[in-house]
């Protein structure tokens, strides 16, 4: 139900769950097929939705000023050093 709400918005699952009327045989078959098409843990639904969207090739890092890129690299280095320091001193 949650995957359907996130990716589809309005589907037969939400209709069936919010309906006060019993599903017809045809609706029940469509409901069962829809559940099967979603896949285990919603993996198939996620794949279907991802196929509809194109990912951007624009990279903000590559288009940033050199000074910002250098500052970012410095910050990442400091973050890694801090994590390493914390791991060594937590024992």
Tab-separated table of C-alpha atoms in Angstrom:
chain	number	residue	atom	x	y	z
A	1	UNK	CA	0.000	0.000	0.000
A	2	UNK	CA	2.783	2.421	0.934
A	3	UNK	CA	4.723	1.796	-2.296
A	4	UNK	CA	1.558	2.331	-4.311
A	5	UNK	CA	0.850	5.591	-2.484
A	6	UNK	CA	4.415	6.847	-3.042
A	7	UNK	CA	4.877	5.911	-6.693
A	8	UNK	CA	1.401	5.772	-8.169
A	9	UNK	CA	-0.636	8.186	-6.116
A	10	UNK	CA	-4.039	6.771	-7.033
A	11	UNK	CA	-4.288	3.053	-7.781
A	12	UNK	CA	-6.593	0.081	-7.452
A	13	UNK	CA	-4.901	-0.757	-4.138
A	14	UNK	CA	-5.860	2.524	-2.530
A	15	UNK	CA	-9.326	2.357	-4.098
A	16	UNK	CA	-9.860	-1.141	-2.688
A	17	UNK	CA	-8.624	-0.207	0.765
A	18	UNK	CA	-10.773	2.925	0.982
A	19	UNK	CA	-13.912	1.430	-0.557
A	20	UNK	CA	-16.940	0.456	1.487
A	21	UNK	CA	-18.140	-1.785	-1.343
A	22	UNK	CA	-16.876	-5.319	-1.916
A	23	UNK	CA	-14.744	-5.707	-5.062
A	24	UNK	CA	-16.280	-7.492	-8.021
A	25	UNK	CA	-14.553	-10.604	-9.360
A	26	UNK	CA	-12.995	-8.578	-12.175
A	27	UNK	CA	-11.791	-5.924	-9.731
A	28	UNK	CA	-10.387	-8.612	-7.419
A	29	UNK	CA	-8.458	-10.167	-10.333
A	30	UNK	CA	-7.111	-6.741	-11.321
A	31	UNK	CA	-6.183	-6.113	-7.680
A	32	UNK	CA	-4.310	-9.426	-7.431
A	33	UNK	CA	-2.514	-8.801	-10.746
A	34	UNK	CA	-1.529	-5.315	-9.648
A	35	UNK	CA	-0.081	-6.675	-6.384
A	36	UNK	CA	1.875	-9.319	-8.309
A	37	UNK	CA	3.169	-6.671	-10.761
A	38	UNK	CA	4.486	-4.537	-7.900
A	39	UNK	CA	6.896	-7.324	-6.993
A	40	UNK	CA	8.553	-8.262	-3.747
A	41	UNK	CA	9.086	-5.142	-1.593
A	42	UNK	CA	7.922	-2.965	-4.498
A	43	UNK	CA	11.047	-3.563	-6.579
A	44	UNK	CA	9.205	-3.994	-9.874
A	45	UNK	CA	7.115	-0.881	-9.265
A	46	UNK	CA	10.264	1.114	-8.542
A	47	UNK	CA	11.859	-0.149	-11.767
A	48	UNK	CA	8.755	0.807	-13.768
A	49	UNK	CA	8.680	4.296	-12.299
A	50	UNK	CA	12.444	4.794	-12.755
A	51	UNK	CA	12.150	3.839	-16.428
A	52	UNK	CA	9.715	6.722	-16.941
A	53	UNK	CA	12.183	9.315	-15.621
A	54	UNK	CA	15.416	10.328	-17.260
A	55	UNK	CA	18.361	11.069	-15.038
A	56	UNK	CA	20.238	14.306	-15.493
A	57	UNK	CA	23.850	14.239	-16.657
A	58	UNK	CA	24.473	17.737	-15.268
A	59	UNK	CA	27.137	17.680	-12.582
A	60	UNK	CA	27.193	20.693	-10.254
A	61	UNK	CA	30.668	19.837	-8.987
A	62	UNK	CA	32.247	19.985	-12.449
A	63	UNK	CA	30.559	23.319	-13.199
A	64	UNK	CA	31.489	24.946	-9.883
A	65	UNK	CA	34.337	27.427	-9.486
A	66	UNK	CA	37.759	25.942	-8.866
A	67	UNK	CA	37.899	27.487	-5.381
A	68	UNK	CA	34.616	25.785	-4.434
A	69	UNK	CA	35.819	22.430	-5.753
A	70	UNK	CA	39.030	22.764	-3.731
A	71	UNK	CA	37.100	23.745	-0.598
A	72	UNK	CA	34.808	20.756	-1.078
A	73	UNK	CA	37.779	18.386	-1.438
A	74	UNK	CA	39.351	19.874	1.708
A	75	UNK	CA	36.099	19.466	3.659
A	76	UNK	CA	35.755	15.840	2.579
A	77	UNK	CA	39.336	15.139	3.627
A	78	UNK	CA	38.711	16.698	7.050
A	79	UNK	CA	35.491	14.723	7.440
A	80	UNK	CA	37.268	11.439	6.659
A	81	UNK	CA	40.040	12.295	9.114
A	82	UNK	CA	37.499	13.131	11.822
A	83	UNK	CA	35.635	9.851	11.273
A	84	UNK	CA	38.900	7.906	11.423
A	85	UNK	CA	39.900	9.738	14.616
A	86	UNK	CA	36.524	8.994	16.226
A	87	UNK	CA	36.717	5.306	15.336
A	88	UNK	CA	40.199	5.011	16.837
A	89	UNK	CA	39.258	6.759	20.080
A	90	UNK	CA	35.910	5.072	20.747
A	91	UNK	CA	37.532	1.842	21.849
